[in-house]
């Protein structure tokens, strides 16, 4: 993997462990020669992970909508800062630049960006690995919600397990390097597809 996109909070969170995790991930990416693609801010976990990559001599590419340049305080020290016209353009550009995606703890934006990547992959629009890097069980409730989606037949079990969650950076990167995407269809069964009168190219 040549580059990884990291989604994370523009706040640092209430526990110093979140910042420590972001710092450790950034240092590891720099050590391994993996470029960081991220939201372009210099605040919160965003700034911490970017600064850690830069401190380790790594490459950092920030992608930020013009509207958020002042809100998120655009990082002026990154290797390259791309200012785009919208959040939609930002997501598409990050997808183009990155070979995989990692979510550190964060809020609405972190979930929005990661779940868009998961949805694109589910629809066959991409085959890049998605992972949730954890601290203090931050992502456990979300994983439980995904299990509920599977149990209630809103999500295919193979797609639920076609992502990684944990706290070990070594295990995370090993998984990403050897990732093979699940082959599960978006629809839980062909009968349902027929009932909805959808052709395969429509899903």
PDB file of C-alpha atoms in Angstrom:
ATOM      1  CA  UNK A   1       0.000   0.000   0.000  1.00  0.00           C
ATOM      2  CA  UNK A   2       1.388   3.363  -1.023  1.00  0.00           C
ATOM      3  CA  UNK A   3      -1.188   5.588   0.696  1.00  0.00           C
ATOM      4  CA  UNK A   4      -3.889   5.310   3.348  1.00  0.00           C
ATOM      5  CA  UNK A   5      -6.739   7.716   4.033  1.00  0.00           C
ATOM      6  CA  UNK A   6      -7.411   8.358   7.714  1.00  0.00           C
ATOM      7  CA  UNK A   7     -10.761   9.732   8.843  1.00  0.00           C
ATOM      8  CA  UNK A   8     -10.853  11.134  12.376  1.00  0.00           C
ATOM      9  CA  UNK A   9     -12.197  13.855  14.610  1.00  0.00           C
ATOM     10  CA  UNK A  10     -11.415  17.550  14.338  1.00  0.00           C
ATOM     11  CA  UNK A  11     -11.535  17.361  18.144  1.00  0.00           C
ATOM     12  CA  UNK A  12      -9.073  15.358  20.223  1.00  0.00           C
ATOM     13  CA  UNK A  13     -11.700  13.714  22.437  1.00  0.00           C
ATOM     14  CA  UNK A  14     -11.900  13.483  26.209  1.00  0.00           C
ATOM     15  CA  UNK A  15      -9.260  10.783  26.751  1.00  0.00           C
ATOM     16  CA  UNK A  16      -5.553  11.319  25.937  1.00  0.00           C
ATOM     17  CA  UNK A  17      -5.545   7.733  24.642  1.00  0.00           C
ATOM     18  CA  UNK A  18      -7.211   8.924  21.427  1.00  0.00           C
ATOM     19  CA  UNK A  19      -4.406  11.373  20.706  1.00  0.00           C
ATOM     20  CA  UNK A  20      -1.816   8.723  21.564  1.00  0.00           C
ATOM     21  CA  UNK A  21      -3.423   6.339  19.078  1.00  0.00           C
ATOM     22  CA  UNK A  22      -3.443   8.981  16.325  1.00  0.00           C
ATOM     23  CA  UNK A  23       0.188   9.802  17.047  1.00  0.00           C
ATOM     24  CA  UNK A  24       1.192   6.131  16.961  1.00  0.00           C
ATOM     25  CA  UNK A  25      -0.600   5.542  13.679  1.00  0.00           C
ATOM     26  CA  UNK A  26       1.012   8.579  12.080  1.00  0.00           C
ATOM     27  CA  UNK A  27       4.476   7.521  13.213  1.00  0.00           C
ATOM     28  CA  UNK A  28       3.927   4.026  11.846  1.00  0.00           C
ATOM     29  CA  UNK A  29       2.746   5.273   8.446  1.00  0.00           C
ATOM     30  CA  UNK A  30       5.845   7.451   8.157  1.00  0.00           C
ATOM     31  CA  UNK A  31       8.093   4.561   9.220  1.00  0.00           C
ATOM     32  CA  UNK A  32       6.562   2.257   6.601  1.00  0.00           C
ATOM     33  CA  UNK A  33       6.713   4.850   3.835  1.00  0.00           C
ATOM     34  CA  UNK A  34       2.927   5.022   3.489  1.00  0.00           C
ATOM     35  CA  UNK A  35       1.566   8.453   2.568  1.00  0.00           C
ATOM     36  CA  UNK A  36      -1.251   9.880   4.669  1.00  0.00           C
ATOM     37  CA  UNK A  37      -4.361  11.173   2.926  1.00  0.00           C
ATOM     38  CA  UNK A  38      -6.641  13.050   5.323  1.00  0.00           C
ATOM     39  CA  UNK A  39      -9.029  15.967   5.759  1.00  0.00           C
ATOM     40  CA  UNK A  40      -6.427  18.726   5.703  1.00  0.00           C
ATOM     41  CA  UNK A  41      -6.980  20.234   9.168  1.00  0.00           C
ATOM     42  CA  UNK A  42      -4.414  21.031  11.862  1.00  0.00           C
ATOM     43  CA  UNK A  43      -6.783  20.603  14.822  1.00  0.00           C
ATOM     44  CA  UNK A  44      -7.956  17.614  16.831  1.00  0.00           C
ATOM     45  CA  UNK A  45      -6.947  14.095  15.873  1.00  0.00           C
ATOM     46  CA  UNK A  46      -6.629  15.301  12.283  1.00  0.00           C
ATOM     47  CA  UNK A  47      -3.755  17.585  13.179  1.00  0.00           C
ATOM     48  CA  UNK A  48      -2.158  15.053  15.509  1.00  0.00           C
ATOM     49  CA  UNK A  49      -1.960  12.244  12.957  1.00  0.00           C
ATOM     50  CA  UNK A  50      -0.699  14.622  10.256  1.00  0.00           C
ATOM     51  CA  UNK A  51       1.974  16.108  12.519  1.00  0.00           C
ATOM     52  CA  UNK A  52       3.140  12.616  13.514  1.00  0.00           C
ATOM     53  CA  UNK A  53       3.596  11.604   9.879  1.00  0.00           C
ATOM     54  CA  UNK A  54       5.461  14.828   9.118  1.00  0.00           C
ATOM     55  CA  UNK A  55       7.656  14.420  12.201  1.00  0.00           C
ATOM     56  CA  UNK A  56       8.634  10.991  10.926  1.00  0.00           C
ATOM     57  CA  UNK A  57       9.592  12.367   7.518  1.00  0.00           C
ATOM     58  CA  UNK A  58       6.499  11.021   5.778  1.00  0.00           C
ATOM     59  CA  UNK A  59       4.239  12.442   3.092  1.00  0.00           C
ATOM     60  CA  UNK A  60       0.920  14.087   4.006  1.00  0.00           C
ATOM     61  CA  UNK A  61      -1.770  15.020   1.481  1.00  0.00           C
ATOM     62  CA  UNK A  62      -4.660  17.084   2.838  1.00  0.00           C
ATOM     63  CA  UNK A  63      -7.965  17.417   0.988  1.00  0.00           C
ATOM     64  CA  UNK A  64     -10.305  20.073   2.338  1.00  0.00           C
ATOM     65  CA  UNK A  65     -13.391  21.877   0.996  1.00  0.00           C
ATOM     66  CA  UNK A  66     -12.982  25.622   0.609  1.00  0.00           C
ATOM     67  CA  UNK A  67     -15.849  26.180   3.080  1.00  0.00           C
ATOM     68  CA  UNK A  68     -13.928  24.344   5.804  1.00  0.00           C
ATOM     69  CA  UNK A  69     -10.520  25.936   5.291  1.00  0.00           C
ATOM     70  CA  UNK A  70     -11.162  28.397   8.110  1.00  0.00           C
ATOM     71  CA  UNK A  71     -13.499  26.203  10.201  1.00  0.00           C
ATOM     72  CA  UNK A  72     -11.022  23.337  10.461  1.00  0.00           C
ATOM     73  CA  UNK A  73      -7.947  25.577  10.281  1.00  0.00           C
ATOM     74  CA  UNK A  74      -6.241  24.173   7.200  1.00  0.00           C
ATOM     75  CA  UNK A  75      -2.808  22.694   7.884  1.00  0.00           C
ATOM     76  CA  UNK A  76      -0.215  24.831   6.106  1.00  0.00           C
ATOM     77  CA  UNK A  77       2.678  22.479   6.760  1.00  0.00           C
ATOM     78  CA  UNK A  78       1.521  19.385   4.879  1.00  0.00           C
ATOM     79  CA  UNK A  79       3.330  18.061   1.826  1.00  0.00           C
ATOM     80  CA  UNK A  80       0.372  18.980  -0.379  1.00  0.00           C
ATOM     81  CA  UNK A  81      -2.928  20.655   0.432  1.00  0.00           C
ATOM     82  CA  UNK A  82      -5.737  20.318  -2.092  1.00  0.00           C
ATOM     83  CA  UNK A  83      -8.650  22.743  -1.673  1.00  0.00           C
ATOM     84  CA  UNK A  84     -11.796  21.422  -3.363  1.00  0.00           C
ATOM     85  CA  UNK A  85     -15.264  22.813  -3.978  1.00  0.00           C
ATOM     86  CA  UNK A  86     -17.412  20.480  -1.868  1.00  0.00           C
ATOM     87  CA  UNK A  87     -17.597  17.557   0.538  1.00  0.00           C
ATOM     88  CA  UNK A  88     -18.643  15.328  -2.364  1.00  0.00           C
ATOM     89  CA  UNK A  89     -15.519  16.260  -4.301  1.00  0.00           C
ATOM     90  CA  UNK A  90     -13.422  15.728  -1.182  1.00  0.00           C
ATOM     91  CA  UNK A  91     -14.665  12.151  -0.742  1.00  0.00           C
ATOM     92  CA  UNK A  92     -14.126  11.304  -4.386  1.00  0.00           C
ATOM     93  CA  UNK A  93     -10.623  12.787  -4.372  1.00  0.00           C
ATOM     94  CA  UNK A  94      -9.658  10.925  -1.189  1.00  0.00           C
ATOM     95  CA  UNK A  95     -10.895   7.718  -2.803  1.00  0.00           C
ATOM     96  CA  UNK A  96      -8.692   8.379  -5.828  1.00  0.00           C
ATOM     97  CA  UNK A  97      -5.616   9.098  -3.717  1.00  0.00           C
ATOM     98  CA  UNK A  98      -5.831   6.277  -1.156  1.00  0.00           C
ATOM     99  CA  UNK A  99      -5.294   2.522  -1.302  1.00  0.00           C
ATOM    100  CA  UNK A 100      -7.246   1.935   1.924  1.00  0.00           C
ATOM    101  CA  UNK A 101      -9.217   3.693   4.656  1.00  0.00           C
ATOM    102  CA  UNK A 102      -8.864   3.842   8.446  1.00  0.00           C
ATOM    103  CA  UNK A 103     -11.295   5.465  10.855  1.00  0.00           C
ATOM    104  CA  UNK A 104      -9.901   6.727  14.150  1.00  0.00           C
ATOM    105  CA  UNK A 105     -12.393   7.943  16.780  1.00  0.00           C
ATOM    106  CA  UNK A 106     -14.474  10.859  15.546  1.00  0.00           C
ATOM    107  CA  UNK A 107     -17.967  12.199  15.078  1.00  0.00           C
ATOM    108  CA  UNK A 108     -20.534  12.666  12.289  1.00  0.00           C
ATOM    109  CA  UNK A 109     -17.940  13.496   9.626  1.00  0.00           C
ATOM    110  CA  UNK A 110     -15.830  10.439  10.387  1.00  0.00           C
ATOM    111  CA  UNK A 111     -18.840   8.141  10.166  1.00  0.00           C
ATOM    112  CA  UNK A 112     -20.157   9.851   7.038  1.00  0.00           C
ATOM    113  CA  UNK A 113     -16.896   9.494   5.156  1.00  0.00           C
ATOM    114  CA  UNK A 114     -16.174   5.913   6.197  1.00  0.00           C
ATOM    115  CA  UNK A 115     -19.700   4.679   5.558  1.00  0.00           C
ATOM    116  CA  UNK A 116     -19.708   6.239   2.117  1.00  0.00           C
ATOM    117  CA  UNK A 117     -16.598   4.191   1.312  1.00  0.00           C
ATOM    118  CA  UNK A 118     -18.244   1.052   2.710  1.00  0.00           C
ATOM    119  CA  UNK A 119     -21.346   1.736   0.626  1.00  0.00           C
ATOM    120  CA  UNK A 120     -19.325   2.284  -2.549  1.00  0.00           C
ATOM    121  CA  UNK A 121     -17.542  -1.011  -1.914  1.00  0.00           C
ATOM    122  CA  UNK A 122     -20.843  -2.775  -1.274  1.00  0.00           C
ATOM    123  CA  UNK A 123     -22.097  -1.530  -4.647  1.00  0.00           C
ATOM    124  CA  UNK A 124     -18.947  -2.649  -6.422  1.00  0.00           C
ATOM    125  CA  UNK A 125     -17.595   0.858  -6.960  1.00  0.00           C
ATOM    126  CA  UNK A 126     -14.349   0.076  -5.170  1.00  0.00           C
ATOM    127  CA  UNK A 127     -12.426  -2.785  -3.597  1.00  0.00           C
ATOM    128  CA  UNK A 128     -10.297  -0.976  -1.039  1.00  0.00           C
ATOM    129  CA  UNK A 129     -10.004  -2.131   2.593  1.00  0.00           C
ATOM    130  CA  UNK A 130     -11.802  -0.242   5.370  1.00  0.00           C
ATOM    131  CA  UNK A 131     -10.795  -0.489   9.033  1.00  0.00           C
ATOM    132  CA  UNK A 132     -11.808   0.980  12.385  1.00  0.00           C
ATOM    133  CA  UNK A 133      -8.820   1.573  14.667  1.00  0.00           C
ATOM    134  CA  UNK A 134     -10.008   1.476  18.241  1.00  0.00           C
ATOM    135  CA  UNK A 135      -9.125   2.803  21.669  1.00  0.00           C
ATOM    136  CA  UNK A 136     -11.109   2.176  24.853  1.00  0.00           C
ATOM    137  CA  UNK A 137     -13.696   0.201  22.878  1.00  0.00           C
ATOM    138  CA  UNK A 138     -14.819   3.374  21.092  1.00  0.00           C
ATOM    139  CA  UNK A 139     -16.135   1.484  18.061  1.00  0.00           C
ATOM    140  CA  UNK A 140     -17.713  -1.434  19.966  1.00  0.00           C
ATOM    141  CA  UNK A 141     -21.262   0.035  19.978  1.00  0.00           C
ATOM    142  CA  UNK A 142     -21.038   0.654  16.238  1.00  0.00           C
ATOM    143  CA  UNK A 143     -19.950  -2.930  15.594  1.00  0.00           C
ATOM    144  CA  UNK A 144     -22.888  -4.108  17.703  1.00  0.00           C
ATOM    145  CA  UNK A 145     -25.198  -2.027  15.491  1.00  0.00           C
ATOM    146  CA  UNK A 146     -23.755  -3.676  12.386  1.00  0.00           C
ATOM    147  CA  UNK A 147     -24.446  -7.067  13.972  1.00  0.00           C
ATOM    148  CA  UNK A 148     -28.044  -5.949  14.495  1.00  0.00           C
ATOM    149  CA  UNK A 149     -28.265  -5.021  10.797  1.00  0.00           C
ATOM    150  CA  UNK A 150     -27.135  -8.524   9.881  1.00  0.00           C
ATOM    151  CA  UNK A 151     -29.528 -10.169  12.321  1.00  0.00           C
ATOM    152  CA  UNK A 152     -32.454  -8.119  10.991  1.00  0.00           C
ATOM    153  CA  UNK A 153     -31.426  -8.837   7.373  1.00  0.00           C
ATOM    154  CA  UNK A 154     -30.482  -5.348   6.315  1.00  0.00           C
ATOM    155  CA  UNK A 155     -26.833  -6.289   5.784  1.00  0.00           C
ATOM    156  CA  UNK A 156     -25.122  -9.376   4.416  1.00  0.00           C
ATOM    157  CA  UNK A 157     -22.976 -11.178   7.005  1.00  0.00           C
ATOM    158  CA  UNK A 158     -20.015 -11.324   4.619  1.00  0.00           C
ATOM    159  CA  UNK A 159     -20.181  -7.575   4.130  1.00  0.00           C
ATOM    160  CA  UNK A 160     -20.377  -7.042   7.887  1.00  0.00           C
ATOM    161  CA  UNK A 161     -17.132  -8.978   8.283  1.00  0.00           C
ATOM    162  CA  UNK A 162     -15.500  -7.347   5.258  1.00  0.00           C
ATOM    163  CA  UNK A 163     -13.918  -4.733   7.508  1.00  0.00           C
ATOM    164  CA  UNK A 164     -11.443  -4.721  10.385  1.00  0.00           C
ATOM    165  CA  UNK A 165     -11.825  -3.437  13.919  1.00  0.00           C
ATOM    166  CA  UNK A 166      -9.241  -3.501  16.678  1.00  0.00           C
ATOM    167  CA  UNK A 167      -6.533  -1.579  18.502  1.00  0.00           C
ATOM    168  CA  UNK A 168      -3.341  -3.225  17.190  1.00  0.00           C
ATOM    169  CA  UNK A 169      -1.701  -1.211  14.398  1.00  0.00           C
ATOM    170  CA  UNK A 170       0.525  -4.124  13.360  1.00  0.00           C
ATOM    171  CA  UNK A 171      -2.497  -6.400  12.958  1.00  0.00           C
ATOM    172  CA  UNK A 172      -4.379  -3.667  11.096  1.00  0.00           C
ATOM    173  CA  UNK A 173      -1.659  -3.097   8.502  1.00  0.00           C
ATOM    174  CA  UNK A 174      -1.085  -6.841   8.065  1.00  0.00           C
ATOM    175  CA  UNK A 175      -4.810  -7.228   7.339  1.00  0.00           C
ATOM    176  CA  UNK A 176      -4.808  -4.324   4.894  1.00  0.00           C
ATOM    177  CA  UNK A 177      -1.801  -5.619   2.966  1.00  0.00           C
ATOM    178  CA  UNK A 178      -3.410  -9.050   2.516  1.00  0.00           C
ATOM    179  CA  UNK A 179      -6.994  -7.832   2.034  1.00  0.00           C
ATOM    180  CA  UNK A 180      -9.264  -9.747  -0.339  1.00  0.00           C
ATOM    181  CA  UNK A 181     -12.716  -8.152  -0.795  1.00  0.00           C
ATOM    182  CA  UNK A 182     -15.835 -10.155  -0.007  1.00  0.00           C
ATOM    183  CA  UNK A 183     -17.800 -11.384  -2.992  1.00  0.00           C
ATOM    184  CA  UNK A 184     -21.232 -11.068  -1.368  1.00  0.00           C
ATOM    185  CA  UNK A 185     -23.978  -9.469  -3.432  1.00  0.00           C
ATOM    186  CA  UNK A 186     -25.617  -6.360  -2.002  1.00  0.00           C
ATOM    187  CA  UNK A 187     -29.002  -8.099  -2.088  1.00  0.00           C
ATOM    188  CA  UNK A 188     -29.594 -10.867   0.421  1.00  0.00           C
ATOM    189  CA  UNK A 189     -31.221 -13.096  -2.186  1.00  0.00           C
ATOM    190  CA  UNK A 190     -32.115 -13.198  -5.861  1.00  0.00           C
ATOM    191  CA  UNK A 191     -35.817 -13.577  -5.098  1.00  0.00           C
ATOM    192  CA  UNK A 192     -35.887 -10.177  -3.445  1.00  0.00           C
ATOM    193  CA  UNK A 193     -34.060  -8.629  -6.407  1.00  0.00           C
ATOM    194  CA  UNK A 194     -36.686 -10.120  -8.714  1.00  0.00           C
ATOM    195  CA  UNK A 195     -39.507  -8.758  -6.592  1.00  0.00           C
ATOM    196  CA  UNK A 196     -38.001  -5.296  -6.847  1.00  0.00           C
ATOM    197  CA  UNK A 197     -37.577  -5.752 -10.610  1.00  0.00           C
ATOM    198  CA  UNK A 198     -33.978  -4.584 -10.524  1.00  0.00           C
ATOM    199  CA  UNK A 199     -31.449  -5.643 -13.089  1.00  0.00           C
ATOM    200  CA  UNK A 200     -27.903  -6.430 -11.860  1.00  0.00           C
ATOM    201  CA  UNK A 201     -26.519  -3.265 -13.434  1.00  0.00           C
ATOM    202  CA  UNK A 202     -28.973  -1.180 -11.398  1.00  0.00           C
ATOM    203  CA  UNK A 203     -27.598  -2.226  -7.985  1.00  0.00           C
TER     204      UNK A 203
END
